[in-house]
Short mmCIF file of C-alpha atoms and ligand atoms in Angstrom, two decimals:
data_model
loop_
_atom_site.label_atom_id
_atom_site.label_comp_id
_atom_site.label_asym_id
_atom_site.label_seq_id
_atom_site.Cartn_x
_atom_site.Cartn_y
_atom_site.Cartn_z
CA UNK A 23 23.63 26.34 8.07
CA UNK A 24 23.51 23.30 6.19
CA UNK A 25 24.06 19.73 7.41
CA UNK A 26 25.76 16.93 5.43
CA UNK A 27 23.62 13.32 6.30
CA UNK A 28 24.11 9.69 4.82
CA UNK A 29 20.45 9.56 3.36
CA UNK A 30 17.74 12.38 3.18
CA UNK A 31 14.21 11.02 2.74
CA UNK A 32 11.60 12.99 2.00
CA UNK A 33 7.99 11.68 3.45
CA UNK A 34 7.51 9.72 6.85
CA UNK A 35 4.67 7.50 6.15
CA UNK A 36 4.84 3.39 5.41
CA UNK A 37 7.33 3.90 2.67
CA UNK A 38 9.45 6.67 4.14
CA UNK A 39 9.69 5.92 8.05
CA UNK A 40 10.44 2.52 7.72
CA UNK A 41 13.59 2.89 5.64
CA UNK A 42 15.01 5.70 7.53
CA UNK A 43 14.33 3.49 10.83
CA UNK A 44 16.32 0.71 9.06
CA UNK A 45 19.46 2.98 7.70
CA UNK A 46 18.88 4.54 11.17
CA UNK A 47 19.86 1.15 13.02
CA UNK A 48 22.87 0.47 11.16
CA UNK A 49 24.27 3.74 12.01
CA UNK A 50 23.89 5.97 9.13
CA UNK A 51 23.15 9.53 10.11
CA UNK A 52 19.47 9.93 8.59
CA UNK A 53 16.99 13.09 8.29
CA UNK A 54 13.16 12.08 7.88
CA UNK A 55 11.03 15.21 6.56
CA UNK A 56 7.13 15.23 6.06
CA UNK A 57 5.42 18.28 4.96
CA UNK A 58 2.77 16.40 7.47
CA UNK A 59 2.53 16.36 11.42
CA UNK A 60 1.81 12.93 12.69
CA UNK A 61 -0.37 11.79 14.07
CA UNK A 62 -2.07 12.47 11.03
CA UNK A 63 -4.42 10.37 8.44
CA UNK A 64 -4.11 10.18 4.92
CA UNK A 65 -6.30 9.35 1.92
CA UNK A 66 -6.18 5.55 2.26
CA UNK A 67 -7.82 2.28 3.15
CA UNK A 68 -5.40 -0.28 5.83
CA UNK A 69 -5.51 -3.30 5.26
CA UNK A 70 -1.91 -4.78 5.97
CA UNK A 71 -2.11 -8.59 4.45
CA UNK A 72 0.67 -11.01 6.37
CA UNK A 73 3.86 -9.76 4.51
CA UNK A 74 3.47 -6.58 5.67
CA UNK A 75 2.48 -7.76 9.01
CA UNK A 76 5.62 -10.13 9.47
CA UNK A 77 8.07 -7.39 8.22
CA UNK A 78 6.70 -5.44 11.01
CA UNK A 79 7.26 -8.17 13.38
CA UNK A 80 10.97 -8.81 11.70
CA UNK A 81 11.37 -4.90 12.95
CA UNK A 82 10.05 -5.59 16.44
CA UNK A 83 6.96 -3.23 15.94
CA UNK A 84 4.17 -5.94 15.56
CA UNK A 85 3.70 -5.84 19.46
CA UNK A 86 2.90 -2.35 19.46
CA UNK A 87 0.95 -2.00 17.14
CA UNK A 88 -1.07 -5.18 18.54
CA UNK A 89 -1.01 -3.04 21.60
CA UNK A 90 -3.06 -0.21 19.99
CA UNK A 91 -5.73 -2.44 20.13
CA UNK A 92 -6.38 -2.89 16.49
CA UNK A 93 -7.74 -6.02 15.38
CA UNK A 94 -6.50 -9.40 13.70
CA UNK A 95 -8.15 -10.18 10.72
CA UNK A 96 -8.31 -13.84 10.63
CA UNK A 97 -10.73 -14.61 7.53
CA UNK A 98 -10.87 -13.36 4.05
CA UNK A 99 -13.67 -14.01 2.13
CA UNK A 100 -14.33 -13.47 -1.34
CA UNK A 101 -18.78 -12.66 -2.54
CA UNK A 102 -18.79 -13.74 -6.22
CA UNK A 103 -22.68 -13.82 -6.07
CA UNK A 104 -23.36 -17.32 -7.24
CA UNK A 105 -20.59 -18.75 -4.72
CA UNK A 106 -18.37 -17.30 -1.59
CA UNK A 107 -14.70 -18.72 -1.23
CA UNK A 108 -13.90 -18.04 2.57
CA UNK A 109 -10.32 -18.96 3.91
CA UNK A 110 -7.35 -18.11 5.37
CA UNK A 111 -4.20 -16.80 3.35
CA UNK A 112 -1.14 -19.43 4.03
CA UNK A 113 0.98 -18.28 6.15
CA UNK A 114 3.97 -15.58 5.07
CA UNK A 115 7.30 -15.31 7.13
CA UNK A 116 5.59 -17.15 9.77
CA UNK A 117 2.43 -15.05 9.61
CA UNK A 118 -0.85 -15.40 8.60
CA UNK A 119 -2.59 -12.73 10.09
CA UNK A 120 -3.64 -9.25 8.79
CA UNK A 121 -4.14 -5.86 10.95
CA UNK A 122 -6.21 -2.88 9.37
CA UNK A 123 -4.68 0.21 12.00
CA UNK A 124 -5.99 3.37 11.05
CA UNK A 125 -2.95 5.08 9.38
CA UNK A 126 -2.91 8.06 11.55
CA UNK A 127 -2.13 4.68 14.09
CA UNK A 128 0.27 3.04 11.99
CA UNK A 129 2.04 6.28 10.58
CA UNK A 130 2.99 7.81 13.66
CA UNK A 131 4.35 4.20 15.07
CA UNK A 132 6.55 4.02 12.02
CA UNK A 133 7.90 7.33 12.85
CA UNK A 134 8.04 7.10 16.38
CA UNK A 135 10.44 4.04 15.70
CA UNK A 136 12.58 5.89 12.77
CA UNK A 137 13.35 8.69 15.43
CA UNK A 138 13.95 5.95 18.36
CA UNK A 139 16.32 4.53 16.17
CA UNK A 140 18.48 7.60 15.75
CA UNK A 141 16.78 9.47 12.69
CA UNK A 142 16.53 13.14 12.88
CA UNK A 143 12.35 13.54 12.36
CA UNK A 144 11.22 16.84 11.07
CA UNK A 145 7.64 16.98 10.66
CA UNK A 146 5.83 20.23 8.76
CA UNK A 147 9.39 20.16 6.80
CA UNK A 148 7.76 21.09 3.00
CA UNK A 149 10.95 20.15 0.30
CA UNK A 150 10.26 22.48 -2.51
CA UNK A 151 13.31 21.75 -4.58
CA UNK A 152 15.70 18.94 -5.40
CA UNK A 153 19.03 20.08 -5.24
CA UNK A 154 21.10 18.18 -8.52
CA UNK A 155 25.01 18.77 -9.26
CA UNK A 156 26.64 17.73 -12.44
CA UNK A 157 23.67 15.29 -12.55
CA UNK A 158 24.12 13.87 -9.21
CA UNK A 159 21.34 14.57 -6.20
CA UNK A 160 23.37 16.29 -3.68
CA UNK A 161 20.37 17.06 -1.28
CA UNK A 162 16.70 19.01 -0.94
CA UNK A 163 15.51 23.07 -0.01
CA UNK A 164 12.68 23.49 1.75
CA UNK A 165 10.89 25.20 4.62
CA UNK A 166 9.86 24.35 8.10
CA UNK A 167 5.76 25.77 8.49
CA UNK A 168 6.01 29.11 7.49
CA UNK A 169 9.83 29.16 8.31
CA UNK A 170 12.92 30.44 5.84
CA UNK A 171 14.85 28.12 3.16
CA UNK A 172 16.63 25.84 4.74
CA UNK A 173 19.22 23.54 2.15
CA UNK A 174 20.38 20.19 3.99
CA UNK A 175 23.29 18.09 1.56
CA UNK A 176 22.87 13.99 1.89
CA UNK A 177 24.59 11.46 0.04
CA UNK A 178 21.49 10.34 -1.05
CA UNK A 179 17.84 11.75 -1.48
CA UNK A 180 15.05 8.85 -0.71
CA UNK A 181 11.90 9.91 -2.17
CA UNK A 182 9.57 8.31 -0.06
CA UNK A 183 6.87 10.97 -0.85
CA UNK A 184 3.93 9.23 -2.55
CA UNK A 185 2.64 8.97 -5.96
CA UNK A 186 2.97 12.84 -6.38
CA UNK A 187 6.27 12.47 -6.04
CA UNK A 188 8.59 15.91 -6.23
CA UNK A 189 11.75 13.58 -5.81
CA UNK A 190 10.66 11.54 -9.01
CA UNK A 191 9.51 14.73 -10.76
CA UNK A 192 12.25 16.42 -10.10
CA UNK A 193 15.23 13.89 -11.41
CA UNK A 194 12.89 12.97 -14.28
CA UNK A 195 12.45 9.44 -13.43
CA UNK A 196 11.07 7.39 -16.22
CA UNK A 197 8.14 5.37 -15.75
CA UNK A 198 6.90 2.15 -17.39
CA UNK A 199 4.45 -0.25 -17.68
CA UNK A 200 1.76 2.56 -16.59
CA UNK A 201 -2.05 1.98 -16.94
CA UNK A 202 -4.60 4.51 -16.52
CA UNK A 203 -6.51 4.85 -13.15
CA UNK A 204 -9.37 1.93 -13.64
CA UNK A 205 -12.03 2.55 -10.85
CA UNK A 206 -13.14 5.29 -8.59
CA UNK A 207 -13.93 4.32 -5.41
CA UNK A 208 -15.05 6.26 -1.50
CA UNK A 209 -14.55 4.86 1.64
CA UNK A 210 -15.98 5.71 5.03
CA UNK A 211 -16.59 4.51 8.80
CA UNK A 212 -19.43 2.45 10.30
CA UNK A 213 -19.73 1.66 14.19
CA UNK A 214 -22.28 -1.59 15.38
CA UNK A 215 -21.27 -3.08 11.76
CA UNK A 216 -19.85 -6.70 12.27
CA UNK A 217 -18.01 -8.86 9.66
CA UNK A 218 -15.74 -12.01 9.36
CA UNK A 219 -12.83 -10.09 8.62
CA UNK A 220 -11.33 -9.03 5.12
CA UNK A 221 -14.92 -9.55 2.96
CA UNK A 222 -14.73 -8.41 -0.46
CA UNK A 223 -18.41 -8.69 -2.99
CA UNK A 224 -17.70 -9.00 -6.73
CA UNK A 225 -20.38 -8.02 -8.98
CA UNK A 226 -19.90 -6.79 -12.83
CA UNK A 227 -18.91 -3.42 -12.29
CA UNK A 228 -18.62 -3.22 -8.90
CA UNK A 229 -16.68 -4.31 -5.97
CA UNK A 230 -16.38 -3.49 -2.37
CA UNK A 231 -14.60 -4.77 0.94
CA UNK A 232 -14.33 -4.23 4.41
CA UNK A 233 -11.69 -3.88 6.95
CA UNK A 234 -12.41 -4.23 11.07
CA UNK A 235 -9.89 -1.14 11.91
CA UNK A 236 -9.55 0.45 15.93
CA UNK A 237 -12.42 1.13 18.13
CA UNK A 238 -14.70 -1.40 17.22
CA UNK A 239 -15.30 0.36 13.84
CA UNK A 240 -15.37 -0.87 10.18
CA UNK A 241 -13.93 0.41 6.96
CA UNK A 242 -15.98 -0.26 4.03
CA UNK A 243 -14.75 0.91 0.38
CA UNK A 244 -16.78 0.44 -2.45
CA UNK A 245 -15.19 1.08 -6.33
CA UNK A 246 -16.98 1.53 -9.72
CA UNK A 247 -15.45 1.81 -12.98
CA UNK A 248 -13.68 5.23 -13.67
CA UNK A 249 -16.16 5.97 -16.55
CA UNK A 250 -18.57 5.98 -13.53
CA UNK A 251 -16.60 8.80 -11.59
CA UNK A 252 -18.53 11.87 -12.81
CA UNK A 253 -22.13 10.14 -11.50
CA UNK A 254 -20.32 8.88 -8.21
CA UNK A 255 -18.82 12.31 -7.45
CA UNK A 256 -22.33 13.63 -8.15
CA UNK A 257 -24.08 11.11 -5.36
CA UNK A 258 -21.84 9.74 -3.04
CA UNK A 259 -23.53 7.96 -0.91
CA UNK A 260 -26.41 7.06 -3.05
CA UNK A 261 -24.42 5.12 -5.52
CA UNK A 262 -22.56 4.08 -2.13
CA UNK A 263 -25.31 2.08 -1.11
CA UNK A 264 -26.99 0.92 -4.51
CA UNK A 265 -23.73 -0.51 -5.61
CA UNK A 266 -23.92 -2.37 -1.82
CA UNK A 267 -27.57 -3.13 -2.76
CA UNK A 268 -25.99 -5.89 -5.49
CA UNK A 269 -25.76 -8.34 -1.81
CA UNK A 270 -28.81 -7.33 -0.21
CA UNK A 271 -27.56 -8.96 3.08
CA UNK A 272 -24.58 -7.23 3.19
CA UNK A 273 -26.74 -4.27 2.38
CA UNK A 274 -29.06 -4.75 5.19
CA UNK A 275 -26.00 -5.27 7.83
CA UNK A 276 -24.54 -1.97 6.59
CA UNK A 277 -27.71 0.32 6.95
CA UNK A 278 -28.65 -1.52 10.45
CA UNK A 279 -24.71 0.06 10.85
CA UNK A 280 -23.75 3.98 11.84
CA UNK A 281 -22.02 5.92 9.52
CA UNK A 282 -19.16 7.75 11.65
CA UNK A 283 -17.10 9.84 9.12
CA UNK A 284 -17.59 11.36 6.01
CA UNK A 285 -16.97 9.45 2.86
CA UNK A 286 -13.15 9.71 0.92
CA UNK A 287 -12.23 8.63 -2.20
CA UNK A 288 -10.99 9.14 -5.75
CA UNK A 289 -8.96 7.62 -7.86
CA UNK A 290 -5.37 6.30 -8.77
CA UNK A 291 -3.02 5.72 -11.50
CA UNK A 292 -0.67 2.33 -12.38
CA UNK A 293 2.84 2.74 -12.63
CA UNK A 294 6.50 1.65 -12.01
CA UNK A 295 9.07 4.20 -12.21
CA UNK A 296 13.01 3.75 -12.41
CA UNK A 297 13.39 3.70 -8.66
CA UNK A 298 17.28 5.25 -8.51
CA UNK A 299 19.61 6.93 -10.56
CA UNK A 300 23.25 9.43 -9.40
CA UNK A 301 22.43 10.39 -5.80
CA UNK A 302 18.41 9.46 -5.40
CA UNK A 303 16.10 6.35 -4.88
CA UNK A 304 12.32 6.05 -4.76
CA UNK A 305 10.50 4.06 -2.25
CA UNK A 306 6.96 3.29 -2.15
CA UNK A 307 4.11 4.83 -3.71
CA UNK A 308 6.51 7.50 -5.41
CA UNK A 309 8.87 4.25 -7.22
CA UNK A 310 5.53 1.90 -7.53
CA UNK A 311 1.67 2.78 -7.67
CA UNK A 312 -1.39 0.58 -8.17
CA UNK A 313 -4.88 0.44 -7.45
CA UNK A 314 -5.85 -0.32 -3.93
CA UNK A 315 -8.51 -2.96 -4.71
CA UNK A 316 -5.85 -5.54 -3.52
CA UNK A 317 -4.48 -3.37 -0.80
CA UNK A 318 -1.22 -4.27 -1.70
CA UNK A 319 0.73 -0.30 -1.13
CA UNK A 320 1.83 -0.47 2.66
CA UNK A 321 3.13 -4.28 2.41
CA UNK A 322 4.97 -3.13 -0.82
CA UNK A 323 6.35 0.13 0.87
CA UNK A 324 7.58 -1.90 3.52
CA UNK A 325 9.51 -4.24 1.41
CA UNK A 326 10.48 -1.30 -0.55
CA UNK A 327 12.53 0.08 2.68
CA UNK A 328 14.05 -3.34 3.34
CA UNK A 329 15.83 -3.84 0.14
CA UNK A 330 16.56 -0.32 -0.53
CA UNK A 331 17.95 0.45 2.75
CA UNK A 332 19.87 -2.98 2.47
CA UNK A 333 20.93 -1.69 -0.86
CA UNK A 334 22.23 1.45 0.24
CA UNK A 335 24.18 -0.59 3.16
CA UNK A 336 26.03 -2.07 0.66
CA UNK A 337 27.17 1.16 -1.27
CA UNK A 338 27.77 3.17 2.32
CA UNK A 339 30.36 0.02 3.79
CA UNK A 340 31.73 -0.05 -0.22
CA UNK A 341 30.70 -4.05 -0.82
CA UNK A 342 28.82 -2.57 -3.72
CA UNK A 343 29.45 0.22 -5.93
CA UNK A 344 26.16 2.80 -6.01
CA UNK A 345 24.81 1.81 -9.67
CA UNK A 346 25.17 -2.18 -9.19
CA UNK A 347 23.50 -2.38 -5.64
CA UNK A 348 20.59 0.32 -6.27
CA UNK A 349 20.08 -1.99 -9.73
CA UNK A 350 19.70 -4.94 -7.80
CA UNK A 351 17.33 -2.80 -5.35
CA UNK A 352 14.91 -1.92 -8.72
CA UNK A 353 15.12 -5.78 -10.34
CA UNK A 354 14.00 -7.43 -7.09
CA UNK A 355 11.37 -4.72 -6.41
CA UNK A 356 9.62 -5.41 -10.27
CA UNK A 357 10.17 -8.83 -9.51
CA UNK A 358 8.50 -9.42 -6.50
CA UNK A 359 5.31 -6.91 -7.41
CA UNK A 360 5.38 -8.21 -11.44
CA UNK A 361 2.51 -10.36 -10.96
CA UNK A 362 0.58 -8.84 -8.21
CA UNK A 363 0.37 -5.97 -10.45
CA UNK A 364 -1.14 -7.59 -13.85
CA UNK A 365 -3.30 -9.42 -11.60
CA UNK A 366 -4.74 -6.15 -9.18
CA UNK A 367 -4.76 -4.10 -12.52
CA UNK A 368 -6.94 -6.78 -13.80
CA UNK A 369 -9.38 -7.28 -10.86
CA UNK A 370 -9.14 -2.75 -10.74
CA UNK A 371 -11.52 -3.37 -14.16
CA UNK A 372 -14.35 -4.70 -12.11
CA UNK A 373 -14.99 -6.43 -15.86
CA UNK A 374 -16.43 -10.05 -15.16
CA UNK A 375 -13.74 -12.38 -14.89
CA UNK A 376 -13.04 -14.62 -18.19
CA UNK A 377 -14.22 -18.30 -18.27
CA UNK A 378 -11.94 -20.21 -17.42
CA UNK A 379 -11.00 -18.06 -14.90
CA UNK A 380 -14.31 -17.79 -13.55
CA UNK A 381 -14.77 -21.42 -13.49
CA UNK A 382 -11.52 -22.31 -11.68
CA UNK A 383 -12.93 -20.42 -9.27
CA UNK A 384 -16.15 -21.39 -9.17
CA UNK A 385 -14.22 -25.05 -8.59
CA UNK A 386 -12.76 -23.79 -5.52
CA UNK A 387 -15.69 -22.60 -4.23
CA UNK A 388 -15.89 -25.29 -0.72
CA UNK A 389 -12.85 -26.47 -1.15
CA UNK A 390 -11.17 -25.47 2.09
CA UNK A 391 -7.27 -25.81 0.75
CA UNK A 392 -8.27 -24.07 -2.56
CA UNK A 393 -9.97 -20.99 -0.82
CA UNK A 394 -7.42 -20.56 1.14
CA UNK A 395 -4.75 -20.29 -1.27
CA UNK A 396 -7.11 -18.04 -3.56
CA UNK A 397 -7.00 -15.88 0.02
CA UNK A 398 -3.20 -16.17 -0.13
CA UNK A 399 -3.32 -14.89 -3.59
CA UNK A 400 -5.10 -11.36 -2.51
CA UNK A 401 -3.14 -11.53 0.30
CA UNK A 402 0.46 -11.72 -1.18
CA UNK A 403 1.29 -15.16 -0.09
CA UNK A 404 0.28 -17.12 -2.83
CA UNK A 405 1.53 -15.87 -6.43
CA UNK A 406 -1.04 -15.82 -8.56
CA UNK A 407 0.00 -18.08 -10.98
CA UNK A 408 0.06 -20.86 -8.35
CA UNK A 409 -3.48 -20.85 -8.46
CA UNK A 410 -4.45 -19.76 -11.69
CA UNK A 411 -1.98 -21.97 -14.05
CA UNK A 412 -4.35 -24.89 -15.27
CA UNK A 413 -3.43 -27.86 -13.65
CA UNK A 414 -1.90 -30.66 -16.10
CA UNK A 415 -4.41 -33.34 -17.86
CA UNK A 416 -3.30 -36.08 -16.09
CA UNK A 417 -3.08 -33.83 -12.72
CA UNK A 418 -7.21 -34.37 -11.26
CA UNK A 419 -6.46 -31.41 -8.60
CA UNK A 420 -8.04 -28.27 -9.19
CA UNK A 421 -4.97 -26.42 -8.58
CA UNK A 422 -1.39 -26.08 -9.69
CA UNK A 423 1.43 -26.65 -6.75
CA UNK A 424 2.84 -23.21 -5.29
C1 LIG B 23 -8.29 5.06 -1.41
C2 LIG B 23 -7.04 4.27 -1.13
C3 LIG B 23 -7.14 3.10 -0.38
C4 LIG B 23 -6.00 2.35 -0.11
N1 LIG B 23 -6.10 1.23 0.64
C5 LIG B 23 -5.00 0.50 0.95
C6 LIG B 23 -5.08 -0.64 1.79
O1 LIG B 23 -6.15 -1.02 2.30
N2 LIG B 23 -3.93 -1.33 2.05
C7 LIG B 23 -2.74 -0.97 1.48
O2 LIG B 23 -1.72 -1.65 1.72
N3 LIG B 23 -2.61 0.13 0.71
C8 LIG B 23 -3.71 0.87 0.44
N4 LIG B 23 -3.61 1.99 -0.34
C9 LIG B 23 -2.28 2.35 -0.86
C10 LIG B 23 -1.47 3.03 0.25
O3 LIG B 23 -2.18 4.13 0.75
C11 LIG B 23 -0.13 3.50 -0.32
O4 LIG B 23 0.47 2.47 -1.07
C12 LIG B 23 0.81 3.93 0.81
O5 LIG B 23 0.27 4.98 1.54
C13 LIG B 23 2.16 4.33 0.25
O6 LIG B 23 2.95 4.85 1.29
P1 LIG B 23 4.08 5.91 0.97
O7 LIG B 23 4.81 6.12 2.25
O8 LIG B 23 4.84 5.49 -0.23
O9 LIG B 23 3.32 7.24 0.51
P2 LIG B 23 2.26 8.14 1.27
O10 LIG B 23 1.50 7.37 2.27
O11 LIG B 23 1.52 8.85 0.19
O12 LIG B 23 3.15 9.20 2.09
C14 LIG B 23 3.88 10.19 1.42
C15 LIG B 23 4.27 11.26 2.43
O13 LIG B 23 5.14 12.18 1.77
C16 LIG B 23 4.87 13.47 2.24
N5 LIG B 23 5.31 14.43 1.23
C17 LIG B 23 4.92 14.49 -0.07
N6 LIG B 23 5.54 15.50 -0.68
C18 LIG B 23 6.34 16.09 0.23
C19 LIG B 23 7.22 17.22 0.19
N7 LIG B 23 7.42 17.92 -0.95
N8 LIG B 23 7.88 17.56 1.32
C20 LIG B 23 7.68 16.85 2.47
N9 LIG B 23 6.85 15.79 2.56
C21 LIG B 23 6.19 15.41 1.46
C22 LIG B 23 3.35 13.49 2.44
O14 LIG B 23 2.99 14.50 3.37
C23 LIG B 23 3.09 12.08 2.96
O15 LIG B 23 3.05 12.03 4.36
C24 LIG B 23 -4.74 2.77 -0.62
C25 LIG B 23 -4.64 3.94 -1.38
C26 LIG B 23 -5.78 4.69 -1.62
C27 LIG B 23 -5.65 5.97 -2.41
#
């Protein structure tokens, strides 16, 4: 028996829950699938920097995720070696505040909320095949766990299924601007480990960071260069903790720490792809990908599902015919991510930063306003060429206005 619905979206995670919630609320009959069963983790650091915090409080779900007990991270700083800048990112939408939940946390929130706004949730749902028409997306076969075929027709197919994408590979969606994976990185779990908040270390080759996540523990990731990956793989934890040795403090702290969970990792690539075309659209990961090392991918995925659901609003009440609004959906998603992405692909190097780079920020280094603006830029509430663009002669600030 098939089942006609207003949008199909295939994956239930940041990207994927979130925009079937919002179609969800304005009334469109909606069927979330996830090969997964939540609550369930998935290979990923958590950091959420303050936009993706205040789009969850513009949904109403800040408060429960507060409630989880996960906690606020207040201070980013940022270990250059020779100097620290330690702030606090401007605030974004009202909020200044970052939360690192653990994503089998966060994920199952997201879909908890997609289903208690009306979406149909079907978790273990596997979609093996795109089903295409004349060129048009006309819905998805797949297979409950170990169940029969099962077709289901939607106006539209969301692929909200990661950077794997089968949606994407499937309608053949082009991709641009795409960089090769630049660092290789493992994270893992440490109880009786404190710090500030968001601390990141910068060393020539290296860099690592740490997240305070849910029950007291800490997240630490650490990345080399992707020419490294073949000696990391090989020793884990030992290059784990000599690339750590670079800060010795921060070294000491994390072996005076208990490792709780065995160390993840790998690698990813750098892309945008074409996020719609007749019938389908692309949300998070599986439209946009970049490295982690600015933990940008769950605030993105959650402005992904704003404008694309908004987008698709428009075509279902007829204000905008499918190809105009689902355009406007893909220029203000490269818009908004353009610079965050030259500027994470460039820090994903773990190359030393050039001169006058390096020296703008060495200027900022105890200058409160500064390092908290150069927060705002890892964040997402400062665009990097606030900071960076070379103030004017005559201008004695160190900084450019936002
Ligand atoms: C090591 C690492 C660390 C990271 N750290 C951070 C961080 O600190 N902060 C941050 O913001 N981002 C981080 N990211 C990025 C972040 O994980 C992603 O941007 C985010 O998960 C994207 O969400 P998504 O919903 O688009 O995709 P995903 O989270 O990948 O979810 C895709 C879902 O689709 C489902 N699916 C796939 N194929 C099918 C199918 N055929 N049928 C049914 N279901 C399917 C999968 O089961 C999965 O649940 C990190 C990434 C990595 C790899």
């Amino acid at each position: 028996m098939s089942t006609a619905y207003d949008a199909i979206v295939v994956g239930a995670r940041c990207a994927g829950a979130p925009t079937a919630m919002l179609l969800a609320r304005k009334g469109y009959r909606v069927l979330l699938v996830d090969r997964a069963a939540f609550p369930s983790d998935t290979l990923s650091t958590h950091m959420i920097h303050p936009p993706g915090v205040a789009a969850l409080a513009r949904w109403g779900l800040l408060d429960r995720l507060i409630a989880t007990g996960c906690p606020p991270v207040r201070t980013y700083s940022f270990d250059f070696g020779p100097f620290t800048l330690t702030g606090s990112p401007p605030p974004y939408d009202g909020t200044g505040v970052g939360y690192g939940p653990r994503r089998r946390i966060l994920d199952a929130l997201l879909v908890a909320a997609a289903a208690e706004a009306g979406a149909e949730v079907r978790e273990r749902f596997t979609v093996d095949e795109v089903l295409i028409e004349d060129g048009t997306v006309t819905g998805v076969r797949g297979h409950d766990h170990g169940g029969p075929p099962v077709t289901e027709h939607g106006r539209v197919v969301i692929g909200a299924d990661g950077r794997s994408s089968r949606v994407a590979r499937a309608v053949g969606a082009p991709e641009y601007r795409t960089k090769p994976p630049l660092q290789w990185g493992y994270y893992s779990y440490w109880s009786g480990l404190p710090v500030s908040g968001f601390e990141t270390y910068a060393r020539p080759g290296a860099g690592w960071g740490t997240i305070p996540t849910h029950d007291g523990l800490t997240v630490v990731v650490a990345g080399r260069p992707r020419a490294e990956a073949h000696a990391y793989r090989a020793d884990v934890e030992g290059t784990f903790l000599a690339t750590l040795d670079l800060a010795p403090e921060f070294a000491e702290r994390l072996r005076a720490a208990h490792r709780e969970e065995r160390f993840l990792g790998g690698s990813v690539p750098n892309f945008f792809r074409r996020p719609y075309g007749p019938g389908w659209a692309l949300v998070g990961d599986a439209g946009h990908t970049k490295d982690p090392i600015t933990a940008q991918g769950i605030s993105d995925a959650f402005h992904d599902a704003e404008l694309c659901s908004g987008a698709l609003d428009d075509v279902f009440t007829g204000r905008r015919p499918f190809g105009e609004a689902l355009s406007g959906y893909a220029a203000a998603r490269d818009a908004r991510v353009a610079e965050m992405y030259e500027f994470t692909t460039g820090l994903a190097t773990l190359a030393p930063p050039p001169d006058d780079t390096a020296r703008l920020l060495a200027a900022a280094s105890g200058e409160a306003e500064a390092m908290n603006r150069f927060a705002g830029v890892v964040a997402g509430t400062v665009p990097p060429h606030a900071f960076f663009t070379p103030a004017p002669a005559s201008d004695t600030s160190a900084l450019a206005p936002a």
